[in-house]
Short mmCIF file of C-alpha atoms and ligand atoms in Angstrom, two decimals:
data_model
loop_
_atom_site.label_atom_id
_atom_site.label_comp_id
_atom_site.label_asym_id
_atom_site.label_seq_id
_atom_site.Cartn_x
_atom_site.Cartn_y
_atom_site.Cartn_z
CA MET H 88 34.68 1.72 -7.10
CA LEU H 89 34.45 0.95 -3.33
CA HIS H 90 37.78 0.22 -1.66
CA ILE H 91 37.34 -2.20 1.18
CA ALA H 92 39.49 -3.75 3.96
CA MET H 93 38.61 -6.94 5.82
CA ILE H 94 39.51 -7.97 9.30
CA GLY H 95 39.74 -11.81 9.52
CA CYS H 96 40.37 -14.35 6.78
CA GLY H 97 38.74 -17.47 8.15
CA ALA H 98 35.70 -19.41 6.97
CA ILE H 99 33.48 -16.36 6.49
CA GLY H 100 36.16 -14.06 5.03
CA LEU H 101 37.39 -16.45 2.43
CA SER H 102 33.86 -17.38 1.28
CA VAL H 103 32.95 -13.68 1.04
CA LEU H 104 36.01 -13.00 -1.13
CA GLU H 105 35.36 -15.96 -3.34
CA LEU H 106 31.84 -14.61 -4.07
CA LEU H 107 33.07 -11.04 -4.67
CA LYS H 108 36.10 -11.69 -6.77
CA ASP H 109 34.38 -10.73 -10.07
CA ASP H 110 32.49 -7.65 -8.68
CA ARG H 111 33.92 -4.72 -10.58
CA ASP H 112 32.45 -2.18 -8.19
CA LEU H 113 34.47 -3.48 -5.21
CA ALA H 114 38.18 -3.60 -4.66
CA LEU H 115 39.68 -5.52 -1.72
CA ASP H 116 42.78 -3.57 -0.75
CA GLN H 117 43.71 -4.94 2.70
CA VAL H 118 43.18 -7.96 4.81
CA VAL H 119 44.12 -8.01 8.54
CA VAL H 120 44.97 -11.32 10.20
CA PRO H 121 46.66 -12.23 13.46
CA ALA H 122 50.46 -12.38 13.64
CA GLY H 123 51.58 -15.84 12.56
CA HIS H 124 48.85 -16.11 9.92
CA LEU H 125 50.37 -13.81 7.40
CA ASP H 126 51.86 -16.45 5.03
CA GLN H 127 48.84 -18.72 5.32
CA ALA H 128 46.52 -15.81 4.46
CA ARG H 129 48.64 -14.78 1.43
CA GLN H 130 48.45 -18.35 0.11
CA ARG H 131 44.71 -18.53 0.70
CA LEU H 132 44.20 -15.20 -1.11
CA ALA H 133 46.46 -16.02 -4.07
CA GLY H 134 43.67 -17.23 -6.31
CA ILE H 135 40.94 -14.83 -5.19
CA ALA H 136 42.46 -11.47 -4.16
CA ALA H 137 46.15 -11.58 -4.93
CA GLN H 138 46.29 -7.77 -5.08
CA ALA H 139 45.28 -7.35 -1.38
CA ARG H 140 47.89 -6.31 1.15
CA VAL H 141 47.96 -8.75 4.03
CA GLY H 142 49.07 -7.33 7.39
CA GLU H 143 48.68 -7.56 11.19
CA ALA H 144 47.16 -4.06 11.32
CA LEU H 145 45.34 -1.70 8.97
CA ASP H 146 47.54 0.50 6.85
CA TYR H 147 45.76 3.89 7.25
CA ALA H 148 47.91 5.40 4.46
CA ARG H 149 45.81 3.25 2.10
CA ARG H 150 42.60 4.37 3.84
CA PRO H 151 39.68 2.10 2.99
CA ASP H 152 36.19 3.45 2.18
CA LEU H 153 34.67 0.71 4.27
CA LEU H 154 35.92 -1.89 6.80
CA VAL H 155 34.28 -5.32 7.22
CA GLU H 156 34.89 -7.31 10.32
CA CYS H 157 34.61 -11.16 10.26
CA ALA H 158 37.22 -12.06 12.84
CA GLY H 159 35.75 -12.29 16.39
CA HIS H 160 35.56 -10.53 19.70
CA ALA H 161 39.21 -9.31 20.04
CA ALA H 162 39.17 -7.68 16.67
CA LEU H 163 36.56 -5.13 17.79
CA ALA H 164 38.80 -3.41 20.28
CA GLU H 165 41.93 -4.01 18.30
CA HIS H 166 40.87 -2.86 14.85
CA VAL H 167 37.23 -1.71 14.56
CA ILE H 168 37.17 0.96 17.37
CA PRO H 169 40.35 2.67 16.12
CA ALA H 170 39.05 2.57 12.55
CA LEU H 171 35.74 4.15 13.59
CA GLU H 172 37.64 6.87 15.55
CA ARG H 173 39.43 7.70 12.31
CA GLY H 174 36.17 8.09 10.44
CA ILE H 175 36.12 4.76 8.62
CA PRO H 176 32.54 3.16 8.44
CA CYS H 177 32.52 -0.46 9.61
CA LEU H 178 30.31 -3.52 9.05
CA LEU H 179 30.32 -6.16 11.74
CA VAL H 180 29.24 -9.76 12.10
CA SER H 181 30.75 -10.63 15.45
CA ILE H 182 27.58 -9.37 17.16
CA GLY H 183 27.79 -11.75 20.08
CA ALA H 184 30.81 -9.68 21.25
CA LEU H 185 28.51 -6.77 21.86
CA SER H 186 27.03 -8.62 24.86
CA GLU H 187 30.22 -7.71 26.76
CA ASP H 188 29.34 -4.89 29.16
CA GLY H 189 30.07 -1.46 27.71
CA LEU H 190 31.42 -2.64 24.29
CA ALA H 191 28.35 -1.55 22.25
CA ALA H 192 28.57 1.88 23.91
CA ARG H 193 32.34 2.07 23.12
CA LEU H 194 31.59 1.36 19.47
CA GLU H 195 28.97 3.91 19.33
CA ASP H 196 31.19 6.55 21.05
CA ALA H 197 33.99 5.76 18.60
CA ALA H 198 31.65 6.15 15.57
CA ARG H 199 30.38 9.45 16.94
CA ARG H 200 33.89 10.77 17.56
CA GLY H 201 34.91 9.76 14.02
CA GLY H 202 31.74 11.13 12.48
CA THR H 203 30.97 7.78 10.89
CA ARG H 204 28.65 4.73 11.30
CA VAL H 205 28.90 1.18 12.44
CA GLU H 206 26.51 -1.21 10.82
CA LEU H 207 25.48 -4.49 12.59
CA LEU H 208 24.75 -7.11 9.94
CA SER H 209 21.92 -9.60 10.22
CA GLY H 210 24.29 -12.52 9.62
CA ALA H 211 22.77 -16.02 10.01
CA ILE H 212 19.27 -14.77 10.84
CA GLY H 213 16.51 -12.94 8.91
CA GLY H 214 13.61 -10.63 9.84
CA ILE H 215 15.70 -8.16 11.71
CA ASP H 216 14.07 -5.34 9.66
CA ALA H 217 10.67 -6.43 10.94
CA LEU H 218 11.83 -7.01 14.49
CA ALA H 219 13.55 -3.65 14.80
CA ALA H 220 10.52 -1.93 13.26
CA ALA H 221 8.10 -3.75 15.63
CA ARG H 222 10.14 -2.48 18.60
CA VAL H 223 9.17 1.07 17.79
CA ALA H 224 5.63 0.39 19.06
CA GLY H 225 6.84 -1.87 21.90
CA LEU H 226 7.55 -5.63 22.16
CA ASP H 227 6.14 -7.91 24.81
CA SER H 228 8.31 -11.00 24.13
CA VAL H 229 11.01 -12.42 21.91
CA VAL H 230 11.73 -16.12 22.26
CA TYR H 231 14.57 -17.74 20.19
CA SER H 232 15.75 -21.33 19.76
CA GLY H 233 19.00 -22.28 18.02
CA ARG H 234 19.32 -25.87 16.93
CA LYS H 235 22.60 -27.20 15.47
CA PRO H 236 24.16 -30.54 14.71
CA SER H 237 25.92 -32.00 17.75
CA ARG H 238 29.36 -31.39 16.31
CA ALA H 239 28.74 -27.66 16.21
CA TRP H 240 28.75 -27.63 20.01
CA LYS H 241 32.18 -29.17 20.30
CA GLY H 242 34.50 -27.11 22.41
CA THR H 243 31.62 -25.33 24.17
CA PRO H 244 30.41 -25.88 27.76
CA ALA H 245 27.90 -28.42 26.30
CA ASP H 246 30.90 -30.61 25.45
CA GLU H 247 31.64 -31.06 29.19
CA ARG H 248 28.04 -31.59 30.25
CA PHE H 249 26.82 -33.95 27.45
CA ASP H 250 28.29 -36.83 25.47
CA LEU H 251 27.74 -34.99 22.18
CA ASP H 252 28.96 -37.93 19.97
CA GLY H 253 26.58 -40.28 21.88
CA LEU H 254 23.33 -38.17 21.55
CA THR H 255 20.61 -39.91 19.64
CA GLU H 256 17.87 -37.28 19.86
CA PRO H 257 17.54 -33.46 19.98
CA THR H 258 18.77 -32.33 23.45
CA VAL H 259 18.37 -28.93 25.06
CA ILE H 260 21.81 -27.87 26.20
CA PHE H 261 20.94 -24.38 27.46
CA GLU H 262 17.90 -22.39 28.50
CA GLY H 263 18.09 -18.84 29.82
CA SER H 264 18.52 -15.21 28.88
CA ALA H 265 20.39 -14.03 25.81
CA ARG H 266 22.91 -12.44 28.25
CA GLU H 267 23.71 -15.82 29.84
CA ALA H 268 23.75 -17.52 26.34
CA SER H 269 26.22 -14.99 25.15
CA SER H 270 28.58 -15.36 28.05
CA ARG H 271 28.49 -19.18 28.07
CA TYR H 272 28.39 -19.79 24.26
CA PRO H 273 30.09 -16.74 22.82
CA LYS H 274 30.85 -18.38 19.43
CA ASN H 275 27.25 -19.44 18.98
CA ALA H 276 25.64 -16.29 20.47
CA ASN H 277 25.61 -14.00 17.43
CA VAL H 278 22.00 -14.61 16.56
CA ALA H 279 20.82 -14.30 20.16
CA ALA H 280 22.71 -11.04 20.52
CA THR H 281 21.40 -9.65 17.17
CA LEU H 282 17.82 -10.47 18.17
CA SER H 283 18.41 -8.73 21.55
CA LEU H 284 19.87 -5.65 20.04
CA ALA H 285 17.01 -5.36 17.52
CA GLY H 286 14.41 -6.32 20.02
CA LEU H 287 14.02 -6.51 23.77
CA GLY H 288 17.60 -6.53 24.95
CA LEU H 289 19.80 -9.26 26.45
CA ASP H 290 17.93 -9.80 29.71
CA ALA H 291 14.41 -10.06 28.34
CA THR H 292 15.21 -12.10 25.21
CA ARG H 293 14.68 -15.79 26.04
CA VAL H 294 17.03 -18.39 24.48
CA ARG H 295 17.04 -22.15 24.11
CA LEU H 296 20.00 -23.95 22.49
CA ILE H 297 19.69 -27.49 21.18
CA ALA H 298 22.21 -30.10 19.98
CA ASP H 299 20.48 -32.21 17.29
CA PRO H 300 22.22 -35.35 16.10
CA THR H 301 19.50 -35.83 13.49
CA SER H 302 20.11 -32.52 11.73
CA GLU H 303 22.70 -31.24 9.25
CA GLU H 304 21.44 -27.71 9.42
CA ASN H 305 21.68 -24.67 11.76
CA VAL H 306 18.05 -24.04 12.50
CA HIS H 307 17.16 -20.62 13.95
CA HIS H 308 13.55 -19.98 15.12
CA TYR H 309 12.05 -17.07 16.96
CA GLN H 310 8.74 -15.59 17.82
CA ALA H 311 8.13 -11.99 18.51
CA ARG H 312 4.93 -10.46 20.06
CA GLY H 313 4.07 -6.90 20.66
CA ALA H 314 1.74 -3.97 19.91
CA PHE H 315 2.41 -4.56 16.14
CA GLY H 316 1.01 -8.10 16.29
CA GLU H 317 3.21 -11.19 16.16
CA PHE H 318 5.55 -13.00 13.87
CA GLU H 319 7.54 -16.17 13.66
CA MET H 320 10.58 -17.00 11.62
CA THR H 321 12.34 -20.32 11.01
CA LEU H 322 15.62 -20.27 9.14
CA ARG H 323 17.19 -23.59 8.23
CA GLY H 324 20.67 -22.59 7.38
CA LYS H 325 23.31 -24.70 5.75
CA PRO H 326 26.58 -24.68 7.71
CA LEU H 327 29.88 -23.76 6.02
CA ALA H 328 32.06 -26.76 5.42
CA ALA H 329 35.06 -24.87 6.83
CA ASN H 330 33.25 -24.05 10.12
CA PRO H 331 30.05 -25.92 11.15
CA LYS H 332 29.30 -23.33 13.77
CA THR H 333 28.75 -20.75 10.99
CA SER H 334 25.78 -20.62 8.63
CA MET H 335 26.33 -19.83 4.97
CA LEU H 336 23.74 -17.05 5.14
CA THR H 337 26.21 -15.07 7.28
CA VAL H 338 28.51 -14.94 4.30
CA LEU H 339 25.66 -14.01 1.95
CA SER H 340 24.57 -11.17 4.34
CA ILE H 341 28.03 -9.64 4.08
CA VAL H 342 28.06 -9.94 0.30
CA ARG H 343 24.64 -8.27 0.18
CA ALA H 344 25.73 -5.41 2.53
CA LEU H 345 28.89 -4.78 0.52
CA GLY H 346 26.95 -4.76 -2.70
CA ASN H 347 24.45 -2.33 -1.19
CA HIS H 348 27.31 0.06 -0.38
CA ALA H 349 28.99 -0.37 -3.77
CA HIS H 350 26.14 -0.56 -6.29
CA ALA H 351 23.75 2.06 -7.59
CA VAL H 352 20.67 0.34 -6.22
CA SER H 353 20.43 -1.08 -2.69
CA ILE H 354 18.02 -3.78 -1.55
N1 NDP U 293 26.37 -12.56 13.04
C1 NDP U 293 26.21 -13.80 12.75
O1 NDP U 293 25.07 -14.31 12.54
C2 NDP U 293 27.46 -14.72 12.78
C3 NDP U 293 28.64 -14.26 13.20
N2 NDP U 293 29.72 -15.07 13.20
C4 NDP U 293 30.95 -14.48 13.75
O2 NDP U 293 31.85 -14.15 12.74
C5 NDP U 293 33.19 -14.27 13.10
C6 NDP U 293 34.03 -15.09 12.08
O3 NDP U 293 33.44 -16.35 11.94
P1 NDP U 293 34.20 -17.49 11.09
O4 NDP U 293 34.82 -16.91 9.82
O5 NDP U 293 33.29 -18.59 10.98
O6 NDP U 293 35.34 -17.92 12.11
P2 NDP U 293 36.81 -18.47 11.81
O7 NDP U 293 37.38 -18.87 13.10
O8 NDP U 293 36.81 -19.41 10.65
O9 NDP U 293 37.63 -17.13 11.27
C7 NDP U 293 37.94 -16.04 12.06
C8 NDP U 293 39.35 -15.64 11.69
O10 NDP U 293 39.64 -14.36 12.25
C9 NDP U 293 40.94 -14.46 12.88
N3 NDP U 293 41.09 -13.52 13.96
C10 NDP U 293 40.78 -13.68 15.28
N4 NDP U 293 41.09 -12.50 15.98
C11 NDP U 293 41.52 -11.60 15.02
C12 NDP U 293 42.02 -10.29 15.18
N5 NDP U 293 42.07 -9.71 16.37
N6 NDP U 293 42.43 -9.67 14.06
C13 NDP U 293 42.42 -10.32 12.84
N7 NDP U 293 41.96 -11.58 12.68
C14 NDP U 293 41.55 -12.24 13.77
C15 NDP U 293 40.96 -15.91 13.40
O11 NDP U 293 42.28 -16.28 13.68
P3 NDP U 293 42.53 -17.39 14.87
O12 NDP U 293 42.11 -18.69 14.24
O13 NDP U 293 44.01 -17.41 15.11
O14 NDP U 293 41.71 -16.98 16.08
C16 NDP U 293 40.36 -16.66 12.25
O15 NDP U 293 41.37 -16.87 11.23
C17 NDP U 293 33.19 -14.90 14.46
O16 NDP U 293 33.31 -13.95 15.50
C18 NDP U 293 31.78 -15.54 14.50
O17 NDP U 293 31.30 -15.65 15.89
C19 NDP U 293 29.63 -16.33 12.80
C20 NDP U 293 28.44 -16.84 12.38
C21 NDP U 293 27.23 -16.08 12.32
O1 OAA U 294 24.24 -20.03 12.61
C1 OAA U 294 25.27 -19.35 12.67
O2 OAA U 294 25.88 -19.03 11.70
C2 OAA U 294 25.82 -18.78 13.96
C3 OAA U 294 25.04 -18.84 15.12
O3 OAA U 294 24.13 -19.66 15.40
C4 OAA U 294 25.30 -17.85 16.12
O4 OAA U 294 26.46 -17.44 16.20
O5 OAA U 294 24.34 -17.45 16.88
#
């Protein structure tokens, strides 16, 4: 039995727990949420993980075997780094946060000090195994485009520059490096950051972001070229009803990763 703790109980966290509630190899012992969300989280968990302790911080007396983060940028410094330093292995999906200068190195240092590992999950995109393997022999280019329904860009800088509700055709809202994309669109930059970390880095990875009023999907496309040859991947992800910025595949990638840690066979 693998005892897990989860940081964040939003659109991803709840969907993961719903899918895992009948897995007898996994026990959810703790969920960490921001102050002020405690009662709401307890209500949300009532039908799916009523046994879990809900708190503002991890209870290290009930040390988890594994910590899974699905909360956002602030949670990395607040909860993940201290857990790594105490030797608790962590799975992360807020990969966009790692474009902040120095944060990836701080995570790595914390994991080394704790003698443990931090695992960056593939989330909403696929092919990370191939991209990271291709990098071994050298990559020449990685070009990514992220296309989402117009409403997914609400509350981002595109909301100020474009009349998102009035768009009638796919519109490029950003073109530049993965580093710029991550700083301007942090909540939509997880895929760009994941491709950068697996491939050519934040400065050399090219990114184009598109608001598409004709689409109901989050479409991620990238092309990688290098000594290995080349490949292209298109992933047409369904958004979560609870958060249109987030693709359902992100939830499934966490469920897969937890299963791989808990079950006898990993794939
Ligand atoms: N790797 C990938 O491909 C993808 C990664 N993501 C990332 O996953 C994360 C979660 O996404 P999603 O579930 O859709 O987002 P939600 O906003 O639905 O849920 C996140 C929850 O975590 C809470 N939270 C924020 N900060 C902390 C903290 N310090 N400690 C504990 N809880 C905290 C939030 O509270 P509050 O509302 O008060 O802020 C919110 O309830 C985001 O960072 C997102 O960018 C998303 C999609 C794809
Ligand atoms: O599709 C998703 O789930 C999220 C996404 O585009 C990103 O954060 O890069």
